[in-house]
Amino acid sequence: MTSSDNKHLGAGAVTTGWGVGLPPTIVTNADLEARLDTSDEWITERTGIKQRHIGGTTAELAIMAGKEALESAGLLPEDIDILLLATTTPDERVPGTSATVQNALGITGGAFDLNAACSGFVYSLVVAHGLIGIGAKRILLIGSETLSSITNMDERTLAVVIGDGAAGIVLEATEGPGELLSWDLGADGSLKHLLYCDHGGYLFMDGKEVFRRAVRIIVNSAQNALNKVGIRSEDIDLFVPHQANARIVEAARERLGISPEKAMVTIDRYGNTSSSSIPLALVAAIQEGKLKKGDIVLLSGFGAGMTWGSALLRFGG
Ligand code: UT7
């Protein structure tokens, strides 16, 4: 089965719980202005960011999000068959950060990390639906990142755009077809030099070049997912893109022909949180009443690799 063939082989799954994990420290643009050669005006205009949460470890934030998601689904840790942790900032090289999170939460099922950079949550969501298709019943899926741990916070370019945080969902097998309508995953490793972090080093990003490609990549991927099931962009109730830059979100939304009120924007409060950005925006949409059962929601991400991914859902099945 490839990205171009979305026929479901097994059982479907629906989202039954959600939660977030954010470090308590909020860093505003004014805080950055005080110690870097930058300004609230520049950050706001160029990125749409007003503040970000900074701190914690990837495991700590994931544990917070996981606990809240289990509670909201009304499940116990032992009900979970698989813990899937999307992260590009694992706390250790070995083992996966999912091992720490599994142990802290008391999950008895399998646990693994998935790194597809900022597309990690969409990749994980598709993998989770696949696992349910072959017999898993309940999956806890979390995006968790501490980008501040790999960013030179004294260097303005990236220090102003990144944020830390986690968010997760519980996916449960269902009798019906489930909520995943279609998906599109892709990668082009020849572009890995645009955004990378070597072991022990700091994150590097060719911001202009990534920006230039991002809109086209998101739009193509979203259109692939829509075309597979013949859903038109006008039929989308909510667009939840990776929150890398408000200008990228805006340009992609416009090119896709989605009206402004249907695009979820949370970059103003969280900054760019890589794998956590889509689930943080998704959970915010649920909690703010912007996403209801039966709504058509389009998740689209892109990031280092470069990777990209879209998932089209009928939320709640
Ligand atoms: O999540 C994974 C994917 N990531 C992305 O998609 C990010 C894509 N890239 C971006 O969002 C943008 O490229 C950035 C927000 C990172 C940078 O914005 P930009 O509009 O591309 O700025 P730039 O790097 O071209 O810099 C423009 C000017 C430069 O000054 P001069 O040469 O015009 O005098 C920079 O030195 O802005 C200056 N600058 C800053 N000024 C104040 C760069 N960073 C800052 C800053 N504060 N933090």
Coordinates of C-alpha atoms and ligand atoms in Angstrom, one line a residue:
M1 CA 0.0 0.0 0.0
T2 CA 1.4 3.4 -1.0
S3 CA 0.4 7.0 -0.4
S4 CA -1.7 6.8 -3.5
D5 CA -3.8 3.9 -2.3
N6 CA -5.9 4.7 0.7
K7 CA -8.2 1.6 0.8
H8 CA -8.6 0.6 4.4
L9 CA -7.7 -2.9 5.1
G10 CA -8.9 -3.4 8.7
A11 CA -10.8 -1.8 11.5
G12 CA -11.2 2.0 11.8
A13 CA -10.4 4.2 14.7
V14 CA -11.7 7.4 16.3
T15 CA -10.3 10.0 18.7
T16 CA -11.8 9.5 22.2
G17 CA -9.5 11.6 24.3
W18 CA -7.0 14.5 24.2
G19 CA -4.6 16.4 26.4
V20 CA -1.8 18.9 26.5
G21 CA 1.5 19.3 28.4
L22 CA 3.0 22.8 28.5
P23 CA 5.9 24.0 30.7
P24 CA 4.7 26.8 33.0
T25 CA 7.3 29.4 31.9
I26 CA 5.9 31.7 29.2
V27 CA 8.4 33.8 27.3
T28 CA 6.9 36.8 25.6
N29 CA 8.3 38.8 22.7
A30 CA 9.0 41.6 25.2
D31 CA 11.2 39.1 27.2
L32 CA 13.2 38.3 24.0
E33 CA 13.4 42.0 23.1
A34 CA 15.1 42.6 26.5
R35 CA 18.0 40.2 25.7
L36 CA 18.3 39.8 21.9
D37 CA 18.6 42.2 19.0
T38 CA 15.0 41.8 18.0
S39 CA 11.6 43.4 18.5
D40 CA 8.0 42.4 19.2
E41 CA 7.1 44.2 15.9
W42 CA 9.5 42.1 13.8
I43 CA 8.5 38.8 15.4
T44 CA 4.8 39.5 15.1
E45 CA 5.0 40.7 11.5
R46 CA 7.3 38.0 10.3
T47 CA 6.0 35.0 12.2
G48 CA 2.7 35.8 14.0
I49 CA 4.2 34.7 17.3
K50 CA 3.5 36.7 20.5
Q51 CA 4.7 34.2 23.2
R52 CA 5.9 30.6 23.6
H53 CA 6.3 28.1 26.5
I54 CA 9.9 27.1 27.3
G55 CA 11.2 24.4 29.6
G56 CA 10.8 20.9 30.8
T57 CA 12.0 17.7 29.2
T58 CA 10.3 15.9 26.3
A59 CA 9.3 13.1 28.6
E60 CA 7.9 15.4 31.3
L61 CA 5.7 17.3 28.8
A62 CA 4.6 14.0 27.1
I63 CA 3.6 12.6 30.5
M64 CA 1.5 15.6 31.3
A65 CA -0.3 15.4 27.9
G66 CA -0.6 11.6 28.2
K67 CA -2.2 11.7 31.6
E68 CA -4.7 14.3 30.5
A69 CA -5.6 12.4 27.3
L70 CA -6.1 9.1 29.2
E71 CA -8.4 10.9 31.7
S72 CA -10.4 12.6 29.0
A73 CA -10.9 9.2 27.2
G74 CA -11.9 7.6 30.6
L75 CA -9.2 5.0 30.2
L76 CA -6.6 3.4 32.5
P77 CA -2.9 3.1 31.4
E78 CA -3.2 -0.6 31.1
D79 CA -6.0 -0.2 28.5
I80 CA -3.4 1.2 26.0
D81 CA -1.9 -1.3 23.5
I82 CA 0.7 1.1 22.1
L83 CA 2.3 4.4 23.1
L84 CA 3.5 6.2 20.0
L85 CA 5.6 9.3 20.7
A86 CA 6.4 11.7 17.9
T87 CA 9.5 13.7 18.7
T88 CA 12.5 15.2 17.1
T89 CA 14.0 16.1 20.5
P90 CA 14.3 12.8 22.4
D91 CA 15.8 13.2 25.9
E92 CA 18.4 10.5 25.3
R93 CA 19.9 8.9 22.2
V94 CA 18.9 5.5 23.6
P95 CA 16.3 4.4 24.6
G96 CA 13.4 6.2 23.0
T97 CA 11.8 8.8 25.2
S98 CA 8.6 6.7 24.9
A99 CA 10.3 4.3 27.4
T100 CA 10.3 7.0 30.1
V101 CA 6.8 8.0 29.3
Q102 CA 5.5 4.5 29.3
N103 CA 7.0 3.8 32.6
A104 CA 5.8 7.0 34.2
L105 CA 2.2 6.6 32.9
G106 CA 2.1 2.8 33.8
I107 CA 1.3 1.7 30.3
T108 CA 1.9 -2.0 29.8
G109 CA 1.7 -2.0 26.0
G110 CA 4.4 -1.4 23.4
A111 CA 6.1 1.9 23.2
F112 CA 8.2 3.6 20.5
D113 CA 9.4 7.0 19.2
L114 CA 8.8 8.3 15.7
N115 CA 10.9 11.0 14.2
A116 CA 9.6 12.7 11.1
A117 CA 10.4 16.2 12.3
C118 CA 7.5 18.6 12.1
S119 CA 5.4 16.1 10.1
G120 CA 5.8 13.6 13.0
F121 CA 2.3 13.8 14.4
V122 CA 0.7 13.3 11.0
Y123 CA 3.0 10.4 10.3
S124 CA 2.3 8.9 13.7
L125 CA -1.5 9.3 13.2
V126 CA -1.3 7.4 10.0
V127 CA 0.9 4.6 11.6
A128 CA -1.6 4.4 14.5
H129 CA -4.5 3.9 12.2
G130 CA -2.5 1.2 10.4
L131 CA -1.8 -0.5 13.8
I132 CA -5.5 -0.4 14.6
G133 CA -6.2 -1.9 11.1
I134 CA -4.1 -5.0 12.2
G135 CA -5.6 -5.5 15.6
A136 CA -4.5 -2.8 18.1
K137 CA -7.5 -1.5 20.1
R138 CA -6.3 1.6 21.9
I139 CA -3.3 3.8 21.1
L140 CA -2.0 6.8 22.9
L141 CA -0.4 9.1 20.4
I142 CA 1.6 12.1 21.7
G143 CA 3.7 14.8 20.0
S144 CA 6.2 16.2 22.4
E145 CA 9.1 18.6 21.8
T146 CA 11.7 20.6 23.7
L147 CA 13.2 22.5 20.7
S148 CA 14.8 24.9 23.2
S149 CA 17.2 22.1 24.1
I150 CA 18.7 22.1 20.6
T151 CA 18.4 25.8 19.8
N152 CA 21.0 28.4 20.5
M153 CA 18.8 30.7 22.6
D154 CA 21.3 33.5 22.3
E155 CA 20.9 33.6 18.5
R156 CA 17.8 35.6 17.4
T157 CA 17.0 33.8 14.2
L158 CA 15.6 30.6 15.7
A159 CA 15.3 31.6 19.4
V160 CA 12.3 33.8 18.5
V161 CA 10.4 31.1 16.5
I162 CA 10.7 27.9 18.6
G163 CA 8.6 26.8 21.6
D164 CA 8.3 23.7 23.8
G165 CA 5.2 21.7 24.5
A166 CA 3.3 18.4 24.0
A167 CA -0.2 17.3 23.1
G168 CA -1.7 13.9 22.6
I169 CA -4.8 12.0 21.6
V170 CA -6.3 8.5 22.3
L171 CA -7.3 6.6 19.3
E172 CA -9.7 3.7 19.8
A173 CA -10.8 1.0 17.4
T174 CA -14.4 1.3 16.3
E175 CA -17.0 -0.9 14.6
G176 CA -17.6 1.5 11.8
P177 CA -15.2 2.9 9.1
G178 CA -13.3 5.2 11.6
E179 CA -12.4 8.8 11.2
L180 CA -9.4 8.6 8.7
L181 CA -10.8 9.3 5.3
S182 CA -7.4 9.6 3.5
W183 CA -3.7 10.3 4.0
D184 CA -0.7 11.5 2.1
L185 CA 2.9 11.0 3.4
G186 CA 6.1 12.1 1.6
A187 CA 9.7 12.9 1.9
D188 CA 12.6 14.3 -0.1
G189 CA 15.9 13.6 1.8
S190 CA 17.9 15.5 -0.8
L191 CA 16.7 18.6 1.1
K192 CA 17.9 17.6 4.5
H193 CA 20.7 20.3 4.5
L194 CA 17.9 23.0 4.8
L195 CA 17.0 22.1 8.4
Y196 CA 19.1 19.8 10.6
C197 CA 20.8 19.3 14.0
D198 CA 23.9 17.2 14.4
H199 CA 24.5 15.3 17.6
G200 CA 25.5 17.8 20.3
G201 CA 25.0 20.7 18.0
Y202 CA 22.3 23.4 17.5
L203 CA 19.4 23.4 15.1
F204 CA 20.2 25.0 11.8
M205 CA 17.5 26.3 9.4
D206 CA 17.8 28.0 6.0
G207 CA 14.6 29.9 6.9
K208 CA 14.1 31.6 3.5
E209 CA 14.5 28.4 1.5
V210 CA 12.3 26.3 3.8
F211 CA 9.7 29.1 3.7
R212 CA 9.8 29.2 -0.1
R213 CA 9.1 25.4 -0.3
A214 CA 6.7 25.1 2.6
V215 CA 3.6 26.5 1.0
R216 CA 3.9 24.5 -2.2
I217 CA 4.6 21.3 -0.2
I218 CA 1.6 21.8 2.2
V219 CA -0.8 22.7 -0.7
N220 CA 0.3 19.7 -2.8
S221 CA 0.0 17.3 0.1
A222 CA -3.4 18.6 1.2
Q223 CA -4.7 18.4 -2.4
N224 CA -3.4 14.8 -2.7
A225 CA -5.4 13.8 0.5
L226 CA -8.5 15.6 -0.7
N227 CA -8.3 14.2 -4.3
K228 CA -8.1 10.6 -3.0
V229 CA -11.6 10.8 -1.6
G230 CA -13.1 13.5 -3.9
I231 CA -13.6 16.0 -1.1
R232 CA -13.4 19.6 -2.1
S233 CA -11.6 22.2 0.0
E234 CA -14.9 24.1 0.5
D235 CA -16.2 21.0 2.3
I236 CA -13.5 21.3 5.0
D237 CA -14.8 22.4 8.4
L238 CA -11.3 22.9 9.9
F239 CA -7.8 23.2 8.6
V240 CA -5.1 22.4 11.2
P241 CA -1.7 23.0 9.6
H242 CA 1.8 22.8 11.1
Q243 CA 2.3 26.1 12.9
A244 CA 5.7 27.1 11.5
N245 CA 4.9 30.7 10.6
A246 CA 1.5 32.5 10.4
R247 CA 2.4 33.7 6.9
I248 CA 2.9 30.1 5.7
V249 CA -0.5 29.1 7.2
E250 CA -2.2 32.1 5.6
A251 CA -0.6 31.5 2.2
A252 CA -1.4 27.8 2.2
R253 CA -5.0 28.4 3.4
E254 CA -5.6 30.9 0.6
R255 CA -4.1 28.7 -2.1
L256 CA -6.3 25.8 -1.0
G257 CA -9.4 28.0 -1.1
I258 CA -10.2 27.5 2.6
S259 CA -12.0 30.5 4.3
P260 CA -10.0 32.3 7.0
E261 CA -12.2 31.3 9.9
K262 CA -11.6 27.6 9.1
A263 CA -7.9 27.8 9.7
M264 CA -6.7 27.0 13.2
V265 CA -3.9 29.3 14.3
T266 CA -2.1 28.8 17.6
I267 CA 1.4 29.9 16.7
D268 CA 0.7 33.2 18.5
R269 CA 0.6 31.4 21.8
Y270 CA 2.9 28.4 21.3
G271 CA 5.5 29.4 18.6
N272 CA 6.8 26.5 16.4
T273 CA 6.7 23.3 18.5
S274 CA 7.5 20.9 15.6
S275 CA 5.7 17.5 16.2
S276 CA 3.6 19.1 18.9
S277 CA 2.3 21.9 16.8
I278 CA -0.5 20.1 15.0
P279 CA -1.8 18.2 18.1
L280 CA -1.6 21.4 20.2
A281 CA -3.7 23.2 17.6
L282 CA -6.1 20.2 17.3
V283 CA -6.7 20.0 21.0
A284 CA -7.2 23.8 21.2
A285 CA -9.8 23.5 18.4
I286 CA -11.7 20.8 20.3
Q287 CA -11.5 22.7 23.6
E288 CA -12.7 25.9 22.0
G289 CA -15.6 24.3 20.3
K290 CA -14.2 24.8 16.8
L291 CA -14.2 21.1 16.1
K292 CA -17.2 18.8 16.6
K293 CA -18.0 15.2 15.9
G294 CA -18.6 14.7 12.2
D295 CA -16.6 17.7 11.1
I296 CA -14.2 17.3 8.2
V297 CA -10.7 18.2 9.4
L298 CA -7.6 18.4 7.4
L299 CA -4.2 18.1 9.2
S300 CA -1.1 19.1 7.1
G301 CA 2.5 19.2 8.2
F302 CA 6.0 19.7 6.7
G303 CA 9.4 19.9 8.2
A304 CA 13.0 18.7 8.3
G305 CA 13.9 15.8 6.0
M306 CA 12.1 17.3 4.2
T307 CA 9.0 15.4 5.2
W308 CA 5.4 16.2 4.6
G309 CA 2.1 14.6 5.5
S310 CA -1.7 15.2 5.4
A311 CA -4.5 13.4 7.0
L312 CA -8.2 14.0 6.3
L313 CA -10.5 13.0 9.1
R314 CA -14.3 12.9 9.7
F315 CA -13.7 13.7 13.3
G316 CA -15.1 11.2 15.7
G317 CA -16.1 8.9 12.8
Ligands
UT7_1 O1 8.8 24.0 11.3 C1 9.7 23.6 10.3 C2 9.8 24.5 9.1 N1 10.1 25.8 9.4 C3 9.6 26.8 8.7 O2 8.8 26.6 7.9 C4 10.2 28.2 8.9 C5 10.3 28.9 7.6 N2 11.0 30.2 7.7 C6 10.5 31.2 8.4 O3 9.5 31.2 9.0 C7 11.2 32.5 8.2 O4 12.3 32.4 7.3 C8 11.8 33.1 9.5 C9 10.7 33.6 10.5 C10 12.7 32.1 10.2 C11 12.7 34.3 9.2 O5 11.9 35.3 8.5 P1 12.3 35.9 7.2 O6 11.3 36.9 6.8 O7 12.7 34.8 6.2 O8 13.6 36.7 7.6 P2 15.1 36.7 7.0 O9 15.9 35.6 7.6 O10 15.1 36.9 5.5 O11 15.6 38.0 7.6 C12 15.1 39.3 7.2 C13 15.8 40.4 8.0 C14 17.3 40.3 8.0 O12 17.8 41.6 8.0 P3 18.4 42.4 6.7 O13 19.4 41.5 6.1 O14 17.1 42.5 5.9 O15 18.9 43.6 7.2 C15 17.6 39.6 9.2 O16 18.9 39.8 9.7 O17 15.4 40.3 9.4 C16 16.6 40.1 10.2 N3 16.2 39.2 11.3 C17 15.7 39.6 12.4 N4 15.4 40.8 12.9 C18 14.9 40.9 14.1 C19 16.3 37.9 11.3 N5 15.9 37.4 12.4 C20 15.5 38.4 13.2 C21 14.9 38.6 14.4 N6 14.6 39.8 14.9 N7 14.6 37.5 15.2

